[in-house]
mmCIF file of C-alpha atoms and ligand atoms in Angstrom:
data_model
loop_
_atom_site.group_PDB
_atom_site.id
_atom_site.type_symbol
_atom_site.label_atom_id
_atom_site.label_comp_id
_atom_site.label_asym_id
_atom_site.label_seq_id
_atom_site.Cartn_x
_atom_site.Cartn_y
_atom_site.Cartn_z
ATOM 1 C CA MET C 1 0.110 -0.251 -0.101
ATOM 2 C CA THR C 2 1.285 3.549 -1.021
ATOM 3 C CA ALA C 3 -0.372 6.778 -0.552
ATOM 4 C CA PRO C 4 -0.908 10.260 -2.798
ATOM 5 C CA SER C 5 2.506 11.780 -3.216
ATOM 6 C CA THR C 6 3.073 15.125 -1.019
ATOM 7 C CA ILE C 7 5.375 16.468 -3.702
ATOM 8 C CA ALA C 8 4.430 19.655 -5.168
ATOM 9 C CA THR C 9 4.198 20.531 -8.499
ATOM 10 C CA LYS C 10 5.801 23.667 -9.637
ATOM 11 C CA PHE C 11 4.466 23.505 -13.198
ATOM 12 C CA LEU C 12 1.209 22.083 -13.036
ATOM 13 C CA PRO C 13 -1.832 23.738 -11.229
ATOM 14 C CA ALA C 14 -2.490 20.975 -9.463
ATOM 15 C CA LYS C 15 -1.078 17.607 -8.810
ATOM 16 C CA ASP C 16 -3.415 15.316 -9.151
ATOM 17 C CA GLN C 17 -5.338 15.945 -12.197
ATOM 18 C CA LEU C 18 -3.863 13.502 -14.636
ATOM 19 C CA GLY C 19 -4.937 13.167 -18.497
ATOM 20 C CA LEU C 20 -4.705 9.448 -20.117
ATOM 21 C CA VAL C 21 -3.612 8.681 -23.751
ATOM 22 C CA ALA C 22 -3.742 4.605 -24.958
ATOM 23 C CA VAL C 23 -2.072 4.699 -28.581
ATOM 24 C CA GLY C 24 -2.527 0.839 -29.934
ATOM 25 C CA PHE C 25 -0.108 2.216 -32.448
ATOM 26 C CA SER C 26 2.430 -0.216 -33.842
ATOM 27 C CA GLY C 27 4.056 1.411 -37.384
ATOM 28 C CA GLY C 28 6.795 3.003 -36.209
ATOM 29 C CA GLN C 29 8.818 -0.907 -36.528
ATOM 30 C CA CYS C 30 7.713 -4.059 -38.208
ATOM 31 C CA LYS C 31 6.498 -6.263 -35.232
ATOM 32 C CA SER C 32 3.310 -6.540 -34.178
ATOM 33 C CA GLY C 33 1.978 -7.275 -30.950
ATOM 34 C CA VAL C 34 3.360 -3.527 -29.336
ATOM 35 C CA ASP C 35 -0.456 -1.980 -30.178
ATOM 36 C CA ALA C 36 -1.621 -4.824 -27.273
ATOM 37 C CA ALA C 37 0.236 -2.966 -24.792
ATOM 38 C CA PRO C 38 -2.243 -0.154 -23.174
ATOM 39 C CA SER C 39 -4.741 -2.902 -23.168
ATOM 40 C CA ALA C 40 -3.028 -5.251 -21.166
ATOM 41 C CA LEU C 41 -1.229 -2.705 -18.714
ATOM 42 C CA ILE C 42 -4.978 -1.559 -17.996
ATOM 43 C CA GLU C 43 -6.074 -5.083 -17.704
ATOM 44 C CA SER C 44 -3.550 -5.322 -15.288
ATOM 45 C CA GLY C 45 -5.310 -2.636 -12.860
ATOM 46 C CA LEU C 46 -2.751 0.020 -13.664
ATOM 47 C CA LEU C 47 -5.867 2.531 -13.562
ATOM 48 C CA ALA C 48 -7.046 1.315 -10.683
ATOM 49 C CA ASP C 49 -3.847 1.984 -8.604
ATOM 50 C CA ILE C 50 -3.566 5.456 -9.984
ATOM 51 C CA GLN C 51 -7.385 6.323 -9.383
ATOM 52 C CA GLU C 52 -7.758 4.717 -6.049
ATOM 53 C CA THR C 53 -3.953 4.465 -4.545
ATOM 54 C CA LEU C 54 -2.177 7.269 -5.712
ATOM 55 C CA GLU C 55 -5.594 9.391 -6.052
ATOM 56 C CA TYR C 56 -5.495 10.837 -9.250
ATOM 57 C CA THR C 57 -8.304 12.436 -10.778
ATOM 58 C CA LEU C 58 -8.130 10.617 -14.109
ATOM 59 C CA TYR C 59 -9.118 11.939 -17.417
ATOM 60 C CA HIS C 60 -9.316 9.106 -19.936
ATOM 61 C CA ASP C 61 -12.173 8.457 -22.941
ATOM 62 C CA GLY C 62 -11.580 4.995 -22.116
ATOM 63 C CA VAL C 63 -10.385 4.134 -26.031
ATOM 64 C CA VAL C 64 -7.362 2.424 -27.045
ATOM 65 C CA HIS C 65 -6.733 4.100 -30.199
ATOM 66 C CA GLY C 66 -6.187 2.312 -33.057
ATOM 67 C CA TYR C 67 -6.656 5.685 -35.196
ATOM 68 C CA ALA C 68 -7.751 3.889 -38.276
ATOM 69 C CA LYS C 69 -9.652 7.434 -39.413
ATOM 70 C CA HIS C 70 -6.012 9.160 -39.857
ATOM 71 C CA LEU C 71 -4.394 5.565 -41.584
ATOM 72 C CA PRO C 72 -3.919 6.356 -45.301
ATOM 73 C CA VAL C 73 -5.402 3.562 -47.279
ATOM 74 C CA PRO C 74 -4.258 0.101 -47.500
ATOM 75 C CA GLY C 75 -1.139 -0.342 -50.231
ATOM 76 C CA THR C 76 -0.775 3.300 -50.441
ATOM 77 C CA ASP C 77 1.908 4.049 -47.735
ATOM 78 C CA LEU C 78 4.986 3.156 -49.794
ATOM 79 C CA PRO C 79 8.318 2.790 -48.178
ATOM 80 C CA LEU C 80 9.924 6.808 -49.027
ATOM 81 C CA ARG C 81 13.110 6.727 -49.878
ATOM 82 C CA THR C 82 15.153 9.722 -49.188
ATOM 83 C CA ALA C 83 18.575 10.993 -50.900
ATOM 84 C CA GLY C 84 21.048 9.567 -49.692
ATOM 85 C CA ALA C 85 19.449 6.867 -47.159
ATOM 86 C CA LYS C 86 20.484 3.232 -46.873
ATOM 87 C CA ALA C 87 16.884 2.479 -45.968
ATOM 88 C CA PRO C 88 13.788 3.777 -47.058
ATOM 89 C CA MET C 89 11.411 4.976 -44.265
ATOM 90 C CA ILE C 90 8.560 2.746 -43.419
ATOM 91 C CA ASN C 91 5.154 3.653 -43.153
ATOM 92 C CA PRO C 92 5.709 7.310 -43.376
ATOM 93 C CA ILE C 93 2.015 8.766 -43.216
ATOM 94 C CA ALA C 94 0.830 6.594 -40.783
ATOM 95 C CA VAL C 95 3.385 7.101 -37.911
ATOM 96 C CA SER C 96 3.391 11.008 -39.407
ATOM 97 C CA SER C 97 -0.248 11.258 -39.107
ATOM 98 C CA VAL C 98 -1.071 9.086 -36.082
ATOM 99 C CA THR C 99 1.282 11.278 -34.653
ATOM 100 C CA HIS C 100 0.155 14.652 -35.266
ATOM 101 C CA ALA C 101 -3.571 12.996 -34.083
ATOM 102 C CA LEU C 102 -1.994 11.924 -30.845
ATOM 103 C CA CYS C 103 -0.220 15.465 -30.529
ATOM 104 C CA ASP C 104 -3.641 17.529 -30.320
ATOM 105 C CA GLN C 105 -4.843 14.641 -28.002
ATOM 106 C CA VAL C 106 -2.076 15.277 -25.442
ATOM 107 C CA TYR C 107 -2.130 18.876 -26.145
ATOM 108 C CA GLU C 108 -5.447 18.511 -25.334
ATOM 109 C CA HIS C 109 -4.911 17.577 -21.517
ATOM 110 C CA ALA C 110 -1.598 19.632 -21.038
ATOM 111 C CA SER C 111 -3.305 23.005 -21.649
ATOM 112 C CA LYS C 112 -5.675 22.123 -18.780
ATOM 113 C CA GLY C 113 -2.741 22.150 -17.028
ATOM 114 C CA ARG C 114 -2.870 17.874 -15.914
ATOM 115 C CA LEU C 115 0.163 15.757 -16.022
ATOM 116 C CA VAL C 116 0.012 13.477 -19.164
ATOM 117 C CA LEU C 117 0.504 10.286 -19.552
ATOM 118 C CA THR C 118 0.944 8.079 -22.578
ATOM 119 C CA LEU C 119 0.522 4.373 -22.891
ATOM 120 C CA GLY C 120 2.668 3.020 -26.169
ATOM 121 C CA GLY C 121 2.257 1.496 -28.746
ATOM 122 C CA ASP C 122 6.290 1.684 -30.267
ATOM 123 C CA HIS C 123 8.455 4.672 -29.399
ATOM 124 C CA SER C 124 7.631 6.622 -32.179
ATOM 125 C CA ILE C 125 4.790 7.587 -31.582
ATOM 126 C CA ALA C 126 6.813 10.103 -28.694
ATOM 127 C CA ILE C 127 7.121 12.623 -31.947
ATOM 128 C CA GLY C 128 3.252 13.194 -31.134
ATOM 129 C CA SER C 129 3.405 13.055 -27.071
ATOM 130 C CA VAL C 130 6.215 15.673 -26.889
ATOM 131 C CA ALA C 131 5.453 17.960 -29.362
ATOM 132 C CA GLY C 132 1.706 18.139 -27.723
ATOM 133 C CA THR C 133 3.657 18.573 -24.176
ATOM 134 C CA ALA C 134 6.260 21.240 -25.602
ATOM 135 C CA LYS C 135 3.536 22.947 -27.334
ATOM 136 C CA ALA C 136 1.191 23.428 -24.248
ATOM 137 C CA ILE C 137 4.412 23.899 -22.224
ATOM 138 C CA ARG C 138 5.194 27.138 -24.303
ATOM 139 C CA GLU C 139 1.876 28.586 -24.226
ATOM 140 C CA ARG C 140 0.887 28.000 -20.366
ATOM 141 C CA HIS C 141 4.736 29.363 -19.358
ATOM 142 C CA ASN C 142 5.086 32.318 -21.720
ATOM 143 C CA GLY C 143 7.427 30.724 -24.148
ATOM 144 C CA SER C 144 9.371 28.659 -21.752
ATOM 145 C CA GLU C 145 10.756 25.660 -23.032
ATOM 146 C CA MET C 146 11.054 21.387 -21.278
ATOM 147 C CA ALA C 147 13.375 19.476 -20.281
ATOM 148 C CA LEU C 148 12.972 15.752 -22.019
ATOM 149 C CA VAL C 149 14.367 12.469 -20.404
ATOM 150 C CA TRP C 150 14.842 9.841 -22.325
ATOM 151 C CA VAL C 151 14.966 6.240 -20.715
ATOM 152 C CA ASP C 152 16.332 3.814 -23.801
ATOM 153 C CA ALA C 153 19.055 1.367 -24.691
ATOM 154 C CA HIS C 154 18.680 2.847 -27.900
ATOM 155 C CA ALA C 155 19.396 6.771 -28.710
ATOM 156 C CA ASP C 156 16.719 6.722 -31.167
ATOM 157 C CA ILE C 157 17.862 9.675 -32.942
ATOM 158 C CA ASN C 158 18.931 7.891 -36.463
ATOM 159 C CA THR C 159 17.542 10.789 -39.161
ATOM 160 C CA PRO C 160 15.572 9.085 -42.262
ATOM 161 C CA GLU C 161 19.352 9.388 -43.948
ATOM 162 C CA SER C 162 21.385 7.258 -41.301
ATOM 163 C CA SER C 163 19.001 4.695 -40.376
ATOM 164 C CA GLY C 164 20.067 1.062 -41.415
ATOM 165 C CA SER C 165 16.394 -0.160 -40.962
ATOM 166 C CA GLY C 166 14.387 2.957 -41.925
ATOM 167 C CA ASN C 167 11.896 2.380 -38.996
ATOM 168 C CA ILE C 168 10.831 4.840 -37.453
ATOM 169 C CA HIS C 169 10.757 4.236 -33.894
ATOM 170 C CA GLY C 170 14.620 4.417 -34.385
ATOM 171 C CA MET C 171 14.176 8.700 -35.526
ATOM 172 C CA PRO C 172 11.706 10.220 -32.944
ATOM 173 C CA VAL C 173 14.708 12.253 -30.972
ATOM 174 C CA SER C 174 15.847 13.345 -35.033
ATOM 175 C CA PHE C 175 12.398 14.805 -35.840
ATOM 176 C CA LEU C 176 11.579 16.199 -32.139
ATOM 177 C CA THR C 177 14.719 18.479 -32.121
ATOM 178 C CA GLY C 178 14.830 19.343 -35.838
ATOM 179 C CA ILE C 179 17.956 17.380 -36.741
ATOM 180 C CA ALA C 180 16.001 16.145 -39.010
ATOM 181 C CA ARG C 181 13.037 17.719 -40.958
ATOM 182 C CA PRO C 182 10.132 16.591 -43.305
ATOM 183 C CA PRO C 183 11.941 14.610 -46.337
ATOM 184 C CA LYS C 184 11.503 16.875 -49.680
ATOM 185 C CA GLU C 185 10.478 13.860 -51.172
ATOM 186 C CA ASN C 186 7.347 14.269 -49.509
ATOM 187 C CA PRO C 187 7.268 17.312 -47.368
ATOM 188 C CA ASP C 188 4.169 16.420 -45.705
ATOM 189 C CA VAL C 189 5.494 13.676 -43.996
ATOM 190 C CA PHE C 190 5.900 15.279 -40.218
ATOM 191 C CA GLY C 191 5.045 18.655 -42.027
ATOM 192 C CA TRP C 192 2.802 19.297 -38.892
ATOM 193 C CA ILE C 193 6.176 19.675 -36.760
ATOM 194 C CA LYS C 194 6.745 23.243 -36.261
ATOM 195 C CA ASP C 195 9.271 25.262 -33.694
ATOM 196 C CA GLU C 196 6.647 25.136 -30.791
ATOM 197 C CA HIS C 197 6.480 21.233 -30.959
ATOM 198 C CA ARG C 198 10.408 21.095 -30.707
ATOM 199 C CA VAL C 199 13.251 20.381 -27.884
ATOM 200 C CA ASN C 200 16.388 22.201 -27.589
ATOM 201 C CA PRO C 201 18.732 19.466 -27.857
ATOM 202 C CA SER C 202 20.436 20.789 -25.019
ATOM 203 C CA LYS C 203 17.240 20.373 -22.691
ATOM 204 C CA ILE C 204 17.788 16.507 -23.595
ATOM 205 C CA VAL C 205 19.369 13.482 -21.469
ATOM 206 C CA TYR C 206 19.692 10.358 -22.226
ATOM 207 C CA ILE C 207 19.778 7.498 -19.252
ATOM 208 C CA GLY C 208 20.396 3.899 -20.181
ATOM 209 C CA LEU C 209 22.065 3.527 -23.752
ATOM 210 C CA ARG C 210 24.016 0.452 -24.519
ATOM 211 C CA ASP C 211 22.973 0.019 -28.386
ATOM 212 C CA VAL C 212 23.689 3.210 -30.194
ATOM 213 C CA ASP C 213 24.568 3.077 -34.144
ATOM 214 C CA ILE C 214 27.926 4.531 -35.500
ATOM 215 C CA PRO C 215 25.808 7.581 -37.114
ATOM 216 C CA GLU C 216 23.929 8.139 -33.725
ATOM 217 C CA LYS C 217 27.315 8.548 -32.153
ATOM 218 C CA LYS C 218 28.400 11.312 -34.303
ATOM 219 C CA ILE C 219 24.540 12.869 -34.024
ATOM 220 C CA LEU C 220 24.850 13.079 -30.093
ATOM 221 C CA LYS C 221 28.488 14.577 -30.349
ATOM 222 C CA ASP C 222 27.512 17.152 -32.863
ATOM 223 C CA HIS C 223 24.953 18.411 -31.016
ATOM 224 C CA GLY C 224 26.151 17.974 -27.514
ATOM 225 C CA ILE C 225 23.339 15.865 -26.278
ATOM 226 C CA ARG C 226 23.960 14.462 -22.604
ATOM 227 C CA ALA C 227 23.716 10.971 -22.773
ATOM 228 C CA PHE C 228 24.536 7.852 -19.721
ATOM 229 C CA SER C 229 24.853 5.124 -20.981
ATOM 230 C CA MET C 230 25.237 1.618 -18.468
ATOM 231 C CA HIS C 231 28.651 2.071 -18.401
ATOM 232 C CA ASP C 232 28.436 5.855 -16.739
ATOM 233 C CA ILE C 233 25.678 4.014 -14.302
ATOM 234 C CA ASP C 234 28.684 1.247 -13.570
ATOM 235 C CA LYS C 235 30.669 3.570 -13.161
ATOM 236 C CA HIS C 236 29.000 6.425 -10.742
ATOM 237 C CA GLY C 237 25.610 4.243 -9.642
ATOM 238 C CA ILE C 238 22.313 5.494 -10.996
ATOM 239 C CA GLY C 239 22.284 8.330 -7.976
ATOM 240 C CA LYS C 240 24.836 10.402 -9.305
ATOM 241 C CA VAL C 241 24.135 9.942 -12.264
ATOM 242 C CA MET C 242 20.754 11.195 -11.727
ATOM 243 C CA ASP C 243 22.183 14.135 -10.005
ATOM 244 C CA MET C 244 24.344 14.420 -13.038
ATOM 245 C CA ALA C 245 21.405 14.416 -15.110
ATOM 246 C CA LEU C 246 18.893 16.723 -13.230
ATOM 247 C CA ASP C 247 21.733 19.211 -13.524
ATOM 248 C CA HIS C 248 22.156 19.727 -16.785
ATOM 249 C CA ILE C 249 18.098 20.340 -17.335
ATOM 250 C CA ASN C 250 18.442 22.641 -14.435
ATOM 251 C CA CYS C 251 16.349 20.555 -11.871
ATOM 252 C CA GLY C 252 18.828 19.663 -9.267
ATOM 253 C CA PRO C 253 18.649 21.038 -5.600
ATOM 254 C CA GLY C 254 19.111 24.993 -5.751
ATOM 255 C CA GLN C 255 18.477 25.298 -9.633
ATOM 256 C CA GLU C 256 15.646 27.064 -11.085
ATOM 257 C CA GLY C 257 13.821 24.029 -12.538
ATOM 258 C CA MET C 258 11.949 23.359 -15.704
ATOM 259 C CA PRO C 259 9.454 21.256 -16.837
ATOM 260 C CA ILE C 260 10.233 17.481 -17.482
ATOM 261 C CA HIS C 261 8.981 15.264 -20.046
ATOM 262 C CA LEU C 262 10.062 11.531 -19.040
ATOM 263 C CA SER C 263 9.797 8.976 -21.962
ATOM 264 C CA PHE C 264 10.743 5.610 -20.815
ATOM 265 C CA ASP C 265 11.024 2.838 -23.254
ATOM 266 C CA VAL C 266 10.957 -0.444 -21.209
ATOM 267 C CA ASP C 267 13.665 -2.100 -23.191
ATOM 268 C CA ALA C 268 15.860 0.282 -21.107
ATOM 269 C CA LEU C 269 15.230 -2.493 -18.182
ATOM 270 C CA ASP C 270 17.293 -5.362 -18.399
ATOM 271 C CA PRO C 271 15.703 -8.013 -20.636
ATOM 272 C CA TYR C 272 15.719 -10.414 -17.633
ATOM 273 C CA VAL C 273 12.867 -8.124 -16.135
ATOM 274 C CA ALA C 274 11.444 -6.777 -18.942
ATOM 275 C CA PRO C 275 11.543 -9.583 -21.684
ATOM 276 C CA SER C 276 8.703 -8.637 -23.822
ATOM 277 C CA THR C 277 9.966 -5.900 -25.989
ATOM 278 C CA GLY C 278 10.690 -5.765 -30.002
ATOM 279 C CA THR C 279 14.553 -5.045 -29.426
ATOM 280 C CA PRO C 280 16.013 -6.392 -26.039
ATOM 281 C CA VAL C 281 19.196 -5.375 -25.335
ATOM 282 C CA ARG C 282 21.237 -7.431 -22.544
ATOM 283 C CA GLY C 283 23.017 -5.568 -19.962
ATOM 284 C CA GLY C 284 20.096 -3.238 -18.874
ATOM 285 C CA LEU C 285 18.594 -1.555 -15.826
ATOM 286 C CA THR C 286 17.707 -3.605 -12.923
ATOM 287 C CA LEU C 287 13.772 -3.052 -12.050
ATOM 288 C CA ARG C 288 15.050 -0.967 -8.883
ATOM 289 C CA GLU C 289 17.045 1.320 -11.152
ATOM 290 C CA GLY C 290 14.075 1.899 -13.412
ATOM 291 C CA ASP C 291 12.064 2.748 -10.564
ATOM 292 C CA PHE C 292 14.392 4.899 -9.147
ATOM 293 C CA ILE C 293 15.004 7.236 -12.138
ATOM 294 C CA CYS C 294 11.005 7.530 -12.426
ATOM 295 C CA GLU C 295 10.837 8.068 -8.182
ATOM 296 C CA VAL C 296 13.685 10.857 -8.466
ATOM 297 C CA ILE C 297 12.294 12.062 -11.408
ATOM 298 C CA HIS C 298 8.615 12.367 -9.534
ATOM 299 C CA GLU C 299 10.698 14.099 -6.408
ATOM 300 C CA THR C 300 11.155 17.009 -8.341
ATOM 301 C CA GLY C 301 8.002 18.164 -8.752
ATOM 302 C CA TYR C 302 8.795 19.422 -12.317
ATOM 303 C CA LEU C 303 7.354 16.072 -14.083
ATOM 304 C CA VAL C 304 4.154 16.935 -16.739
ATOM 305 C CA ALA C 305 4.261 14.218 -19.098
ATOM 306 C CA MET C 306 5.208 10.642 -19.442
ATOM 307 C CA ASP C 307 5.118 8.247 -22.186
ATOM 308 C CA LEU C 308 5.848 4.540 -21.245
ATOM 309 C CA VAL C 309 6.595 2.240 -24.640
ATOM 310 C CA GLU C 310 7.413 -0.582 -26.501
ATOM 311 C CA VAL C 311 6.084 -3.158 -24.348
ATOM 312 C CA ASN C 312 4.981 -5.936 -26.503
ATOM 313 C CA PRO C 313 3.031 -8.764 -24.914
ATOM 314 C CA ALA C 314 3.271 -10.866 -28.171
ATOM 315 C CA LEU C 315 7.206 -11.526 -27.583
ATOM 316 C CA SER C 316 8.651 -13.810 -25.014
ATOM 317 C CA GLY C 317 11.786 -13.102 -24.883
ATOM 318 C CA ASP C 318 14.012 -16.535 -23.992
ATOM 319 C CA GLY C 319 10.769 -17.539 -21.772
ATOM 320 C CA PRO C 320 7.272 -18.886 -22.031
ATOM 321 C CA GLU C 321 5.485 -16.010 -23.747
ATOM 322 C CA SER C 322 2.604 -15.891 -20.823
ATOM 323 C CA ILE C 323 5.295 -15.307 -17.774
ATOM 324 C CA SER C 324 7.292 -13.428 -19.701
ATOM 325 C CA ALA C 325 4.660 -10.273 -20.864
ATOM 326 C CA ARG C 326 3.411 -11.197 -17.327
ATOM 327 C CA GLU C 327 6.401 -9.396 -15.534
ATOM 328 C CA THR C 328 7.251 -7.112 -18.589
ATOM 329 C CA ILE C 329 3.640 -5.461 -18.122
ATOM 330 C CA ARG C 330 4.335 -5.979 -14.320
ATOM 331 C CA ALA C 331 7.554 -3.708 -14.686
ATOM 332 C CA GLY C 332 6.211 -1.116 -16.999
ATOM 333 C CA CYS C 333 3.564 -0.500 -14.083
ATOM 334 C CA SER C 334 5.983 -0.401 -11.340
ATOM 335 C CA LEU C 335 7.586 2.210 -13.531
ATOM 336 C CA VAL C 336 4.416 4.543 -14.196
ATOM 337 C CA ARG C 337 3.446 4.125 -10.243
ATOM 338 C CA CYS C 338 6.677 5.594 -9.169
ATOM 339 C CA ALA C 339 6.779 8.547 -11.580
ATOM 340 C CA LEU C 340 3.473 8.934 -10.331
ATOM 341 C CA GLY C 341 4.314 9.106 -6.460
ATOM 342 C CA GLU C 342 4.558 6.033 -5.539
ATOM 343 C CA CYS C 343 7.415 5.214 -2.836
ATOM 344 C CA LEU C 344 8.501 2.590 -0.702
ATOM 345 C CA LEU C 345 7.863 4.130 2.840
ATOM 346 C CA GLY C 346 4.858 6.857 3.813
HETATM 347 MN MN1 MN T 1 12.842 3.586 -27.454
#
């Protein structure tokens, strides 16, 4: 048992108003099943915990969105080969239009001062959720930027040109920062992203990286983006890494603080605790390290939005599918509860 959080929020008018968007979308990558995650998370009792134990007022339309009316006619969303690309973008029109619709949904909650929880879906959906939060924060706080904490095994910062797979779930950070622009070959693809939706690369911090493509390493270096890999966590411990991460985004003790969007890919956790995910990488975060990241972000009082993505109940890792999925869903629910204020004592 736990009680509602006692942490005061700095960038939200009330600390107990939560908007939820459930996104059943898998088009940013090629494995089916990740679209079933929101239902699985909800069926396991996540919303009851949020409302009854953590005492949030929940704003949710009761729908796991499939975005049927936003999807292109089957057979028309052809792979988009951009000049110099190794691989064509897969499902470019679908991902662009679904993330645009999600941006509007998240904005709707965030503009009313609600904390927004987006349950994915694959990580391409963060293009919509982060964009919607960033726009609302700018409007509500006199043009203020927000910080983006990206917890992931991967950097997800390929451009359409650098990507080896063409899967857009490996590109969201490049579109959100403007490092990637709408492709000349079809400017409608992510043409809806404007400056008001974007995140400043200097306000991004990565945690948990361990599978970063060579072109992505160059992008991170060229743009001076702060990243804490598993090596850093091994060296300093997760406590010190979180101190350094918050310091970088001006959210440490004595600093002014800024709104934080937490985008948590369940594959940041070690496959031992979260096996049911599309691109597992060994050597990841323990469950406690993942929960700790979420607890620390909650304790700042600056959290304005969270994504939980890439839970895929249809994938089994090395174990029986049902057990793997159940453990991964449990881990995902724990991360969300910690970010929303669950603590071990009190
Ligand atoms: Mn990711």
